[in-house]
Amino acid sequence: MFDSIKDARNLGITIAIGGMAIIAVVGTLMGYLLTRRLEILAVAAQRFAGGDLQTKAGLTGKDEVAEVGRAFDQMTAKIQEHIGIIETSNQRFALAVAGSNDGIWDWDIARDEAYFSPRWREMLEIEADDPTFQNKISTWFERIHADDYKMVRAAVDRVLLASDESLFLEHRLQKNTGKYIWVLMRGKVSRDSEGKAIRMSGSLSDITERKHQEVTIQHQAMHDSMTNLPNRLVLHERLRLALQEAEREQTSVAVLMMDLDRFKEINDTLGHHVGDSVLQEVAARLQNLVRKSDTVARFGGDEFAMVLPSVSTATAVSVINKILKAIEPTVIVDQHKLHIETSIGIALFPQHGQDPTALIKFADIAMYAAKRANSGYAIYDSTHDPHSADRLVLTANLRQAIEADELTVHYQPKIHLATGEVTGVEALVRWPHPTLGLLFPDTFIPLAERCGLINPLTFRVLEAAIQQHQRWLRDGLKLAIAINLSARTLQDLNFPTQVAASMQNFGIDSKYIEFEITETAIMADPVRALKVLTELNQMEIRLSIDDFGTGYSSLAYLQKLPVQAVKIDKSFVIDLISNPSNLAIVRSTLDLGHNLGLQVIAEGVEDRETYLMLKSLGCDMAQGYFFSHPAGAELIAQKIKLFSSDQHLPMREIRHA
Ligand code: C2E
Ligand code: MG
Ligand code: MG
């Protein structure tokens, strides 16, 4: 029994050992198979992690390991598909960046890392290997123009602080060469879940050319292209600002309007290019003499305007004197030596006007008064107004009046002092205006000169005077007629031919015609004037220098001209008796004139003493209120007839019967 128990135990042990061995073998085998599949999976995962994105585990079967393997393979396939999409998108982006003219930038705000595309750097001429270049947003900020920096910073801050979602900024950036370019910076912000800005990116465009064009267009809109001076618009605006400031500071502002005398003649007779050069020269001279705070503008045509802030009347006048001095030297264009003169009007804030429009208008009115008075300049005075307020209307009226032959001519006798004879009269134009009454030449001759009406006017006067001469002739009065010529007429090379035609048309002998010309008219272009004068002289028309003494020329110079007489300006004659220096001038003009073989006429003889003084000085002829005011033809004829029969009766006492 014992043996069988022992055997049984042994058998049991053997069976147990055998069973264990079988289990061990089967377990080992199964463990081996499992480990192997897990190993395959691990290797695939390692390869994937190592960058082999196409790797696959390739496990088959139905167990869990195989399932994990298949999931892994699906995952890698999906990732690969996404990588493909990303790559295509990247390629497209790279193409877009490379092909676009814009630079691209991207700013990782948290890490303060920035990306600037090659084109971004190229725009700023930053070489690819530039050692100073940093991938930091400061690369942008450091290049911003000092004047734009604040504005850019503020705009960026607004985006960072969430008050703005995007950037749209025009500013200047400095290139590596030191030069600035204008750029348009666009940007969008990305925020985290709490709304904090984490990234900003966008584009950069070079808009330098457009900016320059804008600046040019703006400059053109604000400046006169010929003289490069600010235009009317700018002057108006500067004046507005100056007035605001003056009101605050309790100072005054002067507005000057300036117009070149007889400029239209230069333009019309010598051509626009000469006129343009004159304007440019005048503009340059004006600009040279004003302060930085002053504005000189071209108002159009030959008109300039100035705004002088913080000046007293006295200072404004001293500026005007500087201007007059600066304009004085002759302007040489081509071979023409041009003597430019100007008339300036001043209006002051606050005494004359409170707003820009009123001040400009008043300065204009004063300028017109200065022109009329030939005084160089005039300060606004309300009495200047009546005739000048509606200059435009007046111009239109004048044109109609000339066309409708509504101008009339008054005559003033010229007396031979030695004999008391009246052999000639001066024709002086008048305009009986329907509403303003009888207008004198000083009101409308400058207007006619400015508007190209002076030649038609001159011919109306000439022909009216010729016809009157012939009526007088039929009436037994042999009176020569003296006609005043303007500078423009004197520059018109066709004028002598037209005069010849008129003379022939009316059949007048040239010895009865005299032309009076002023020195300043000759000096506008002496070469041309000389041509015209020579031709008139060859037609045996008498020529005399009017208003002698008011210009700058010497008698010696004038003697070279084909003239026969000088008329001493009335300003020297009127107070001859009481003003010794005028007496001296008259005396020496008489001496010199006679030495040069010229006849000397004194105009503006207002009283007997002057008349007698002139007679004793040996003056040839006299003209003035003492003998007669200018008057209509009929009255003048009566006066002359009576005066011839009784020279003790001053003509001025004779009135219409
Ligand atoms: P002017 O040729 O020197 O003419 C003389 C001016 O002096 C005239 O003024 C005349 O009325 C004025 N006068 C004459 N005697 C006296 C006097 O004793 N005392 C004073 N204080 N004045 C006297 P008016 O008629 O007003 O003409 C002014 C200017 O207008 C003329 O000066 C002349 O330059 C210009 N003018 C007149 N008619 C014409 C014309 O038909 N064509 C052109 N281009 N100019 C003209
Ligand atoms: Mg005259
Ligand atoms: Mg005169």
XYZ file of C-alpha atoms and ligand atoms in Angstrom:
705
model
C 0.000 0.000 0.000
C 2.770 2.152 1.030
C 4.318 1.649 -2.380
C 1.174 2.423 -4.200
C 0.758 5.615 -2.181
C 4.306 6.452 -2.930
C 3.755 5.635 -6.576
C 0.608 7.502 -6.603
C 2.426 10.437 -5.100
C 5.195 10.120 -7.580
C 2.709 9.851 -10.340
C 0.993 12.880 -8.985
C 4.293 14.701 -8.854
C 5.179 13.535 -12.303
C 1.836 14.616 -13.615
C 2.179 17.912 -11.841
C 5.682 18.440 -13.150
C 4.578 17.413 -16.628
C 1.630 19.709 -16.408
C 3.805 22.525 -15.261
C 6.281 21.826 -17.999
C 3.526 21.886 -20.591
C 2.191 25.125 -19.128
C 5.679 26.559 -19.092
C 6.292 25.627 -22.726
C 2.886 26.852 -23.915
C 3.271 30.054 -21.818
C 6.709 30.681 -23.187
C 5.528 30.137 -26.726
C 2.550 32.437 -26.317
C 4.645 35.057 -24.518
C 7.128 34.912 -27.353
C 4.426 35.450 -29.971
C 2.879 38.360 -28.011
C 6.192 40.059 -27.374
C 7.091 39.773 -31.042
C 3.897 41.578 -32.181
C 4.324 44.205 -29.503
C 7.910 44.638 -30.658
C 6.759 45.222 -34.279
C 4.361 47.851 -33.009
C 7.081 49.497 -30.902
C 9.527 49.609 -33.835
C 6.875 51.164 -36.086
C 6.141 53.773 -33.433
C 9.866 54.504 -33.070
C 10.290 54.855 -36.840
C 7.323 57.189 -36.960
C 8.754 59.242 -34.148
C 12.073 59.237 -35.986
C 10.430 60.972 -38.940
C 9.447 58.014 -41.144
C 5.905 59.110 -41.505
C 5.075 56.426 -44.040
C 5.819 53.571 -41.615
C 3.123 50.962 -40.901
C 2.836 48.239 -38.206
C 1.100 45.876 -40.661
C -0.295 43.580 -37.874
C -3.073 41.179 -38.748
C -5.315 39.001 -36.638
C -8.205 39.420 -34.372
C -6.540 39.974 -31.057
C -6.178 43.221 -29.217
C -2.580 43.753 -30.314
C -3.617 43.486 -33.937
C -6.378 45.967 -33.264
C -3.910 48.424 -31.742
C -1.631 47.866 -34.753
C -4.419 48.694 -37.212
C -5.354 51.808 -35.270
C -1.696 52.869 -35.416
C -1.610 52.349 -39.186
C -4.811 54.345 -39.627
C -3.377 57.129 -37.485
C -0.161 57.413 -39.506
C -2.145 57.392 -42.752
C -4.348 60.207 -41.476
C -1.351 62.205 -40.275
C 0.279 61.756 -43.649
C -2.823 62.974 -45.396
C -2.866 66.096 -43.189
C 0.822 66.698 -43.718
C 0.166 66.582 -47.444
C -2.526 69.204 -47.081
C -0.244 71.380 -44.926
C 2.613 71.012 -47.384
C 0.458 72.065 -50.308
C -0.804 74.987 -48.323
C 2.755 75.936 -47.326
C 3.880 75.711 -50.889
C 1.036 77.954 -51.937
C 1.854 80.428 -49.127
C 5.545 80.436 -50.079
C 4.595 81.045 -53.680
C 2.302 83.863 -52.639
C 4.970 85.441 -50.421
C 7.611 85.145 -53.103
C 5.357 86.359 -55.872
C 3.748 89.212 -53.947
C 5.202 92.658 -53.858
C 4.294 92.871 -50.211
C 6.435 91.879 -47.295
C 5.015 89.525 -44.677
C 5.542 89.760 -40.976
C 4.464 87.734 -38.019
C 4.916 88.506 -34.356
C 4.652 85.926 -31.615
C 3.865 88.340 -28.839
C 4.395 86.041 -25.837
C 7.831 84.933 -26.996
C 8.614 88.233 -28.615
C 9.741 86.511 -31.733
C 9.103 88.012 -35.084
C 9.306 86.751 -38.610
C 9.997 89.130 -41.487
C 9.763 87.704 -44.981
C 12.626 88.159 -47.463
C 10.546 90.737 -49.347
C 9.981 92.662 -46.097
C 13.728 92.822 -45.595
C 14.386 93.572 -49.227
C 12.126 96.629 -49.055
C 14.314 97.972 -46.284
C 17.466 96.829 -48.031
C 18.438 94.496 -45.204
C 20.843 91.900 -46.600
C 20.067 88.257 -45.881
C 23.279 87.912 -43.862
C 23.013 91.239 -42.061
C 24.487 90.519 -38.611
C 22.487 93.288 -36.942
C 19.180 91.946 -38.187
C 17.103 90.371 -35.450
C 13.917 88.388 -35.546
C 12.380 90.763 -33.056
C 9.560 93.233 -33.432
C 12.056 95.973 -32.475
C 13.485 95.533 -35.997
C 10.324 97.266 -37.194
C 9.942 99.801 -34.389
C 13.543 100.992 -34.549
C 13.093 101.986 -38.165
C 9.990 104.118 -37.752
C 10.423 107.810 -38.586
C 10.561 109.913 -35.425
C 7.542 111.938 -36.547
C 5.439 108.805 -37.053
C 6.595 106.774 -34.053
C 3.981 107.946 -31.566
C 1.153 107.357 -33.990
C 2.356 103.830 -34.856
C 2.893 102.889 -31.214
C -0.536 104.113 -30.295
C -2.136 102.104 -33.101
C -0.277 98.922 -32.100
C -1.250 99.452 -28.461
C -4.881 99.819 -29.419
C -4.731 96.424 -31.112
C -2.896 94.826 -28.186
C -5.414 96.236 -25.723
C -8.283 94.965 -27.826
C -9.825 98.282 -28.706
C -8.887 97.683 -32.362
C -8.934 94.362 -34.179
C -6.622 95.226 -37.025
C -3.804 97.523 -38.028
C -3.862 99.807 -41.043
C -1.019 102.262 -40.837
C 0.807 104.515 -43.238
C 4.170 105.588 -41.942
C 7.805 106.010 -42.855
C 10.456 103.355 -42.292
C 14.161 103.824 -42.573
C 16.035 101.619 -44.961
C 19.501 100.325 -44.190
C 20.813 103.009 -46.526
C 19.406 105.651 -44.177
C 16.692 106.758 -46.602
C 13.036 106.578 -45.653
C 10.302 104.841 -47.559
C 6.576 105.214 -47.045
C 4.907 101.926 -46.126
C 1.414 100.666 -45.516
C 1.428 98.217 -42.623
C -1.573 95.919 -42.370
C -2.037 93.453 -39.512
C -4.498 91.116 -37.800
C -4.378 89.934 -34.250
C -5.035 86.433 -32.812
C -6.168 86.149 -29.221
C -6.246 83.343 -26.652
C -9.429 82.176 -24.943
C -9.111 85.049 -22.473
C -8.897 87.578 -25.245
C -5.211 88.262 -24.742
C -3.326 89.074 -27.935
C -0.919 86.268 -28.649
C 0.078 86.871 -32.195
C -0.108 89.561 -34.789
C 0.697 89.172 -38.445
C 0.214 90.974 -41.647
C 1.759 92.573 -44.665
C 3.924 95.548 -45.555
C 3.548 97.466 -48.831
C 5.907 100.074 -50.209
C 3.692 103.094 -50.990
C 6.500 105.624 -51.443
C 5.600 106.404 -55.031
C 1.943 106.885 -54.283
C 2.834 109.066 -51.307
C 5.106 111.202 -53.453
C 2.354 111.525 -56.021
C -0.048 112.514 -53.273
C 2.426 115.099 -51.993
C 2.901 116.431 -55.522
C -0.831 116.577 -56.131
C -1.338 118.279 -52.781
C 1.464 120.721 -53.564
C -0.051 121.420 -56.968
C -3.445 121.995 -55.426
C -1.927 124.505 -53.045
C 0.624 126.230 -55.244
C 0.801 128.206 -58.381
C 2.708 126.096 -60.886
C 4.474 128.976 -62.564
C 5.965 130.764 -59.576
C 5.706 127.913 -57.091
C 4.211 130.350 -54.629
C 1.251 129.320 -52.472
C -2.047 130.061 -54.176
C -5.167 131.929 -53.176
C -6.515 128.962 -51.197
C -3.425 128.713 -49.023
C -3.270 132.439 -48.468
C -6.859 132.426 -47.352
C -6.203 129.618 -44.897
C -2.989 131.180 -43.526
C -4.790 134.467 -43.148
C -7.571 132.725 -41.242
C -5.036 131.187 -38.859
C -3.128 134.460 -38.514
C -6.355 136.233 -37.593
C -7.194 133.645 -34.948
C -3.733 134.053 -33.461
C -3.913 137.848 -33.640
C -7.219 137.791 -31.844
C -5.721 135.674 -29.056
C -2.503 137.658 -28.841
C -4.107 141.065 -29.398
C -1.813 141.839 -32.336
C -2.541 143.025 -35.834
C -2.219 141.409 -39.238
C -1.510 143.160 -42.509
C -2.863 141.934 -45.828
C -1.100 143.258 -48.898
C -2.448 143.043 -52.408
C -0.015 143.816 -55.135
C -0.457 144.166 -58.838
C 2.146 144.838 -61.489
C 1.448 148.013 -63.407
C 0.964 147.509 -67.124
C 1.792 143.840 -66.924
C -0.829 142.983 -69.490
C 1.061 145.063 -72.011
C 4.197 143.052 -71.439
C 2.217 139.866 -71.912
C 0.346 141.039 -74.953
C 3.176 142.738 -76.728
C 6.213 140.650 -75.806
C 4.523 137.298 -75.460
C 3.512 135.118 -72.579
C 6.923 133.611 -72.007
C 8.319 137.066 -71.244
C 5.351 137.728 -68.970
C 5.913 134.409 -67.222
C 9.590 135.162 -66.635
C 8.685 138.533 -65.170
C 6.227 136.906 -62.781
C 8.807 134.326 -61.743
C 11.409 137.009 -61.120
C 8.978 139.127 -59.118
C 7.926 136.066 -57.105
C 11.559 135.290 -56.279
C 12.263 138.874 -55.242
C 9.204 138.955 -53.021
C 10.035 135.700 -51.352
C 13.510 136.894 -50.564
C 12.377 139.735 -48.426
C 9.685 138.327 -46.210
C 9.946 136.604 -42.839
C 9.315 132.912 -42.433
C 5.994 133.583 -40.789
C 4.815 135.740 -43.704
C 3.008 134.294 -46.694
C 3.540 135.463 -50.242
C 1.012 134.055 -52.657
C 0.199 134.470 -56.303
C -3.389 135.381 -56.676
C -3.577 134.865 -60.400
C -2.592 137.017 -63.342
C -0.148 139.650 -62.176
C -1.605 139.818 -58.692
C 0.311 138.814 -55.618
C -0.900 138.864 -52.050
C 0.850 138.771 -48.720
C -0.110 138.067 -45.164
C 2.151 139.639 -42.560
C 1.221 138.498 -39.070
C 1.971 140.594 -35.971
C 2.824 143.860 -37.688
C 1.976 147.455 -37.025
C 0.958 149.802 -39.829
C 4.447 151.304 -39.717
C 6.103 147.907 -40.125
C 3.758 147.026 -42.966
C 4.709 150.254 -44.701
C 8.395 149.525 -44.210
C 7.860 146.088 -45.776
C 6.128 147.784 -48.691
C 9.038 150.123 -49.151
C 11.322 147.116 -49.231
C 9.086 145.517 -51.836
C 9.056 148.626 -53.990
C 12.858 148.753 -53.789
C 13.178 145.086 -54.631
C 10.941 145.428 -57.684
C 12.823 148.473 -58.938
C 15.867 146.903 -60.663
C 15.118 146.127 -64.297
C 14.100 142.610 -65.153
C 15.975 141.309 -68.149
C 14.130 138.732 -70.224
C 15.605 137.694 -73.560
C 16.988 140.989 -74.784
C 14.244 143.040 -73.167
C 15.123 145.246 -70.235
C 11.871 145.640 -68.412
C 11.148 148.263 -65.861
C 8.513 146.816 -63.575
C 6.333 148.925 -61.358
C 3.764 147.855 -58.896
C 0.864 149.170 -56.871
C 0.238 147.812 -53.411
C -2.827 148.048 -51.215
C -2.823 147.317 -47.482
C -5.661 146.395 -45.203
C -5.115 145.748 -41.513
C -6.760 143.608 -38.910
C -8.481 144.676 -36.719
C -9.070 148.241 -37.822
C -10.201 147.575 -41.400
C -11.765 144.164 -41.296
C -12.237 141.081 -39.193
C -12.369 138.208 -41.636
C -10.143 137.018 -44.495
C -12.603 137.803 -47.279
C -13.189 141.367 -46.135
C -9.488 142.063 -45.582
C -8.508 140.718 -48.989
C -11.245 142.780 -50.612
C -10.167 145.934 -48.763
C -6.500 145.415 -49.621
C -7.592 145.016 -53.231
C -9.565 148.235 -53.109
C -6.589 150.040 -51.578
C -4.345 148.625 -54.295
C -6.656 149.938 -56.935
C -6.593 153.342 -55.244
C -2.779 153.226 -55.244
C -2.869 152.480 -58.947
C -5.212 155.361 -59.621
C -3.090 157.759 -57.607
C 0.118 156.279 -59.030
C 1.374 156.408 -55.454
C 3.054 153.013 -55.203
C 0.940 151.968 -52.266
C -2.172 152.927 -50.367
C -3.559 151.967 -47.005
C -7.239 151.063 -47.121
C -9.606 153.907 -46.557
C -13.353 153.603 -46.884
C -13.350 156.513 -49.329
C -11.473 154.268 -51.748
C -14.525 152.166 -52.130
C -17.094 153.784 -54.399
C -15.375 153.304 -57.708
C -13.564 150.101 -57.032
C -16.124 147.974 -55.288
C -17.506 146.515 -58.448
C -14.522 146.435 -60.694
C -15.801 143.485 -62.618
C -19.096 145.151 -63.345
C -17.202 148.286 -64.253
C -15.016 146.361 -66.708
C -18.049 144.876 -68.423
C -19.652 148.335 -68.533
C -16.490 149.857 -69.958
C -16.341 147.312 -72.754
C -19.953 148.097 -73.665
C -19.357 151.836 -73.385
C -16.401 151.648 -75.777
C -18.339 149.504 -78.223
C -21.357 151.793 -78.077
C -19.091 154.840 -78.437
C -20.354 156.285 -75.168
C -17.042 157.715 -74.007
C -16.697 161.419 -74.480
C -13.642 163.579 -74.881
C -12.914 166.789 -73.047
C -10.301 169.222 -74.207
C -7.881 171.435 -72.344
C -6.133 174.293 -74.145
C -2.359 174.713 -74.306
C -1.252 178.314 -74.291
C 1.896 179.750 -75.869
C 3.243 181.850 -73.038
C 5.154 184.283 -75.253
C 2.237 185.105 -77.564
C -0.830 184.086 -75.563
C -2.000 182.043 -78.519
C -3.891 178.788 -78.196
C -2.793 176.485 -80.992
C -3.621 173.147 -79.501
C -5.640 171.191 -76.994
C -5.104 168.014 -75.057
C -7.812 165.400 -75.494
C -8.822 163.891 -72.141
C -11.238 161.031 -72.111
C -14.347 160.977 -69.898
C -16.901 158.291 -69.243
C -20.422 159.462 -68.511
C -21.439 156.410 -66.473
C -25.194 155.808 -66.282
C -25.221 155.344 -62.482
C -21.831 156.533 -61.195
C -21.851 159.870 -63.016
C -18.977 161.328 -64.998
C -15.907 159.175 -64.472
C -12.365 160.476 -64.876
C -9.607 158.579 -66.647
C -7.790 157.649 -63.452
C -10.767 155.441 -62.550
C -11.010 153.506 -65.754
C -7.746 153.850 -67.717
C -5.969 151.358 -65.402
C -8.986 149.079 -65.840
C -8.823 149.420 -69.614
C -5.092 148.707 -69.472
C -5.672 145.574 -67.440
C -8.446 144.222 -69.605
C -7.029 144.754 -73.058
C -9.425 147.620 -73.739
C -6.854 150.372 -73.952
C -6.221 150.132 -77.694
C -9.887 150.334 -78.713
C -10.239 153.193 -76.200
C -7.228 155.035 -77.632
C -8.652 154.805 -81.156
C -12.069 156.039 -80.041
C -10.367 159.066 -78.471
C -8.081 159.592 -81.462
C -10.906 159.449 -83.976
C -13.255 161.572 -81.880
C -10.488 164.168 -81.558
C -9.705 164.072 -85.280
C -13.377 164.619 -86.116
C -13.570 167.435 -83.582
C -10.426 168.988 -85.055
C -12.149 169.009 -88.436
C -15.329 170.576 -87.056
C -13.231 173.297 -85.404
C -11.344 173.751 -88.638
C -14.613 174.361 -90.460
C -15.395 176.821 -87.668
C -12.170 178.705 -88.266
C -10.169 177.272 -85.363
C -6.885 175.616 -86.155
C -6.258 173.457 -83.119
C -3.742 170.652 -82.909
C -4.934 167.714 -80.840
C -2.774 165.912 -78.299
C -3.710 162.315 -77.481
C -2.376 160.374 -74.500
C -0.891 156.974 -75.219
C -0.603 154.126 -72.755
C 2.432 151.914 -72.431
C 0.678 149.059 -74.130
C -0.135 151.123 -77.158
C 3.464 152.155 -77.296
C 4.588 148.537 -77.454
C 2.184 147.687 -80.251
C 4.217 147.574 -83.451
C 1.016 147.801 -85.541
C -0.043 151.022 -83.890
C 1.645 153.425 -86.393
C 0.023 151.635 -89.361
C -3.386 151.847 -87.691
C -2.858 155.543 -86.983
C -1.905 156.096 -90.625
C -5.119 154.355 -91.694
C -7.217 156.545 -89.373
C -5.445 159.694 -90.598
C -6.102 158.733 -94.183
C -9.674 157.762 -93.457
C -10.471 161.133 -91.898
C -8.102 163.124 -94.080
C -6.209 164.939 -91.319
C -2.804 166.505 -91.745
C -0.297 164.823 -89.404
C 0.999 168.195 -88.211
C -2.225 168.565 -86.216
C -1.651 165.368 -84.271
C 0.509 165.036 -81.201
C 0.971 162.026 -78.969
C 1.804 162.325 -75.270
C 3.688 159.478 -73.740
C 4.981 159.026 -70.214
C 8.540 158.042 -69.357
C 7.298 154.974 -67.555
C 5.404 153.874 -70.660
C 8.624 154.122 -72.655
C 10.624 152.350 -69.980
C 8.306 149.326 -69.993
C 10.292 148.293 -73.066
C 12.437 151.098 -74.452
C 13.580 149.184 -77.547
C 10.068 148.503 -78.784
C 8.837 151.938 -77.747
C 11.642 153.497 -79.764
C 10.572 151.556 -82.870
C 6.988 152.771 -82.548
C 8.036 156.349 -81.757
C 10.444 156.441 -84.686
C 7.727 155.328 -87.075
C 5.272 157.897 -85.727
C 7.964 160.540 -85.997
C 8.570 159.567 -89.604
C 4.865 160.186 -90.187
C 5.588 163.724 -88.942
C 3.448 163.350 -85.856
C 4.619 165.414 -82.884
C 5.636 163.516 -79.779
C 5.977 164.799 -76.242
C 7.016 163.308 -72.934
C 4.146 163.640 -70.463
C 4.430 163.899 -66.662
C 8.142 164.548 -66.941
C 9.961 164.271 -63.606
C 7.860 161.491 -62.148
C 9.847 158.671 -63.753
C 13.468 157.781 -63.413
C 14.827 158.729 -66.785
C 17.125 161.620 -67.477
C 16.454 164.267 -70.036
C 19.706 163.279 -71.723
C 18.271 159.837 -72.311
C 14.914 161.143 -73.461
C 16.630 163.427 -75.913
C 17.768 160.338 -77.813
C 14.121 159.659 -78.523
C 12.453 161.320 -81.493
C 10.404 163.674 -79.288
C 9.845 167.394 -79.713
C 8.539 168.423 -76.309
C 8.514 167.675 -72.592
C 5.608 168.398 -70.292
C 6.763 169.098 -66.764
C 4.544 167.155 -64.404
C 1.929 169.206 -62.599
C 3.203 168.114 -59.186
C 6.243 170.405 -59.730
C 4.203 173.232 -61.172
C 1.222 173.480 -58.851
C 3.232 174.859 -55.893
C 6.031 176.402 -57.857
C 5.738 179.717 -56.050
C 5.802 178.318 -52.529
C 8.202 175.432 -53.035
C 11.780 176.474 -53.883
C 12.949 172.976 -54.707
C 10.167 172.596 -57.267
C 11.072 175.946 -58.686
C 14.656 174.699 -59.019
C 13.462 171.564 -60.793
C 11.305 173.512 -63.219
C 14.122 175.962 -63.869
C 16.687 173.260 -64.605
C 14.234 171.258 -66.737
C 13.651 174.381 -68.786
C 17.387 174.967 -69.191
C 18.237 171.433 -70.046
C 15.197 170.943 -72.302
C 15.996 174.044 -74.273
C 19.645 173.055 -74.556
C 18.533 169.785 -76.040
C 16.273 171.560 -78.507
C 13.014 170.511 -76.882
C 9.929 172.594 -76.355
C 8.945 172.740 -72.645
C 5.341 172.747 -71.493
C 4.214 173.259 -67.898
C 1.027 171.482 -66.884
C -0.970 172.206 -63.741
C -0.829 175.988 -63.886
C -3.495 176.934 -61.401
C -2.922 180.617 -60.696
C -1.749 183.879 -62.142
C 1.511 183.941 -60.137
C 2.600 180.615 -61.501
C 1.607 181.635 -64.997
C 3.659 184.839 -64.716
C 6.608 183.040 -63.146
C 6.654 180.474 -65.958
C 6.427 183.211 -68.523
C 9.390 184.984 -66.945
C 11.364 181.746 -66.815
C 10.943 181.365 -70.559
C 8.649 178.353 -70.480
C 7.212 177.725 -73.946
C 3.698 176.618 -73.185
C 1.368 176.183 -70.242
C -1.741 174.256 -69.508
C -3.843 174.299 -66.370
C -6.952 175.274 -64.486
C -5.801 178.901 -64.497
C -6.602 179.004 -68.202
C -9.282 176.383 -68.333
C -10.402 173.154 -66.869
C -10.785 170.430 -69.454
C -14.251 170.798 -70.943
C -16.474 169.755 -73.807
C -15.561 170.866 -77.339
C -18.171 173.613 -77.624
C -17.288 175.376 -74.415
C -13.585 175.109 -75.159
C -14.114 176.662 -78.569
C -15.980 179.601 -77.014
C -13.264 180.102 -74.409
C -10.503 180.010 -76.966
C -12.258 182.482 -79.230
C -12.884 184.936 -76.376
C -9.405 184.469 -74.976
C -7.881 185.189 -78.388
C -9.769 188.462 -78.595
C -9.110 189.515 -75.011
C -6.238 187.805 -73.311
C -6.872 189.610 -70.045
C -9.997 187.572 -69.553
C -9.004 184.260 -68.071
C -10.645 181.480 -69.999
C -11.776 179.852 -66.802
C -14.212 182.682 -66.212
C -16.058 181.749 -69.352
C -19.082 179.569 -68.740
C -21.643 178.187 -71.102
C -23.924 180.934 -72.208
P -2.282 163.957 -68.190
O -2.065 163.539 -69.577
O -1.115 164.436 -67.429
O -3.435 165.015 -68.235
C -3.456 166.107 -67.435
C -4.304 165.880 -66.266
O -4.137 166.936 -65.365
C -5.786 165.854 -66.613
O -6.431 164.988 -65.711
C -6.196 167.262 -66.329
O -7.569 167.378 -66.020
C -5.373 167.581 -65.128
N -5.111 168.988 -64.999
C -5.046 169.904 -65.977
N -4.776 171.132 -65.474
C -4.665 170.977 -64.131
C -4.396 171.872 -63.064
O -4.206 173.091 -63.236
N -4.345 171.339 -61.814
C -4.550 170.044 -61.592
N -4.509 169.612 -60.346
N -4.824 169.170 -62.581
C -4.867 169.627 -63.845
P -7.424 163.932 -66.201
O -8.244 164.434 -67.306
O -8.094 163.398 -64.999
O -6.466 162.849 -66.802
C -5.613 162.160 -66.013
C -4.696 161.335 -66.811
O -5.375 160.299 -67.497
C -3.985 162.096 -67.893
O -2.920 162.772 -67.362
C -3.589 161.009 -68.828
O -2.397 160.436 -68.430
C -4.693 160.016 -68.660
N -5.589 160.101 -69.801
C -6.539 160.997 -70.052
N -7.140 160.706 -71.222
C -6.527 159.618 -71.719
C -6.688 158.853 -72.920
O -7.497 159.124 -73.782
N -5.866 157.784 -73.088
C -4.922 157.466 -72.160
N -4.139 156.412 -72.386
N -4.744 158.161 -71.043
C -5.545 159.229 -70.824
Mg -1.266 164.139 -71.095
Mg 0.529 164.999 -67.526
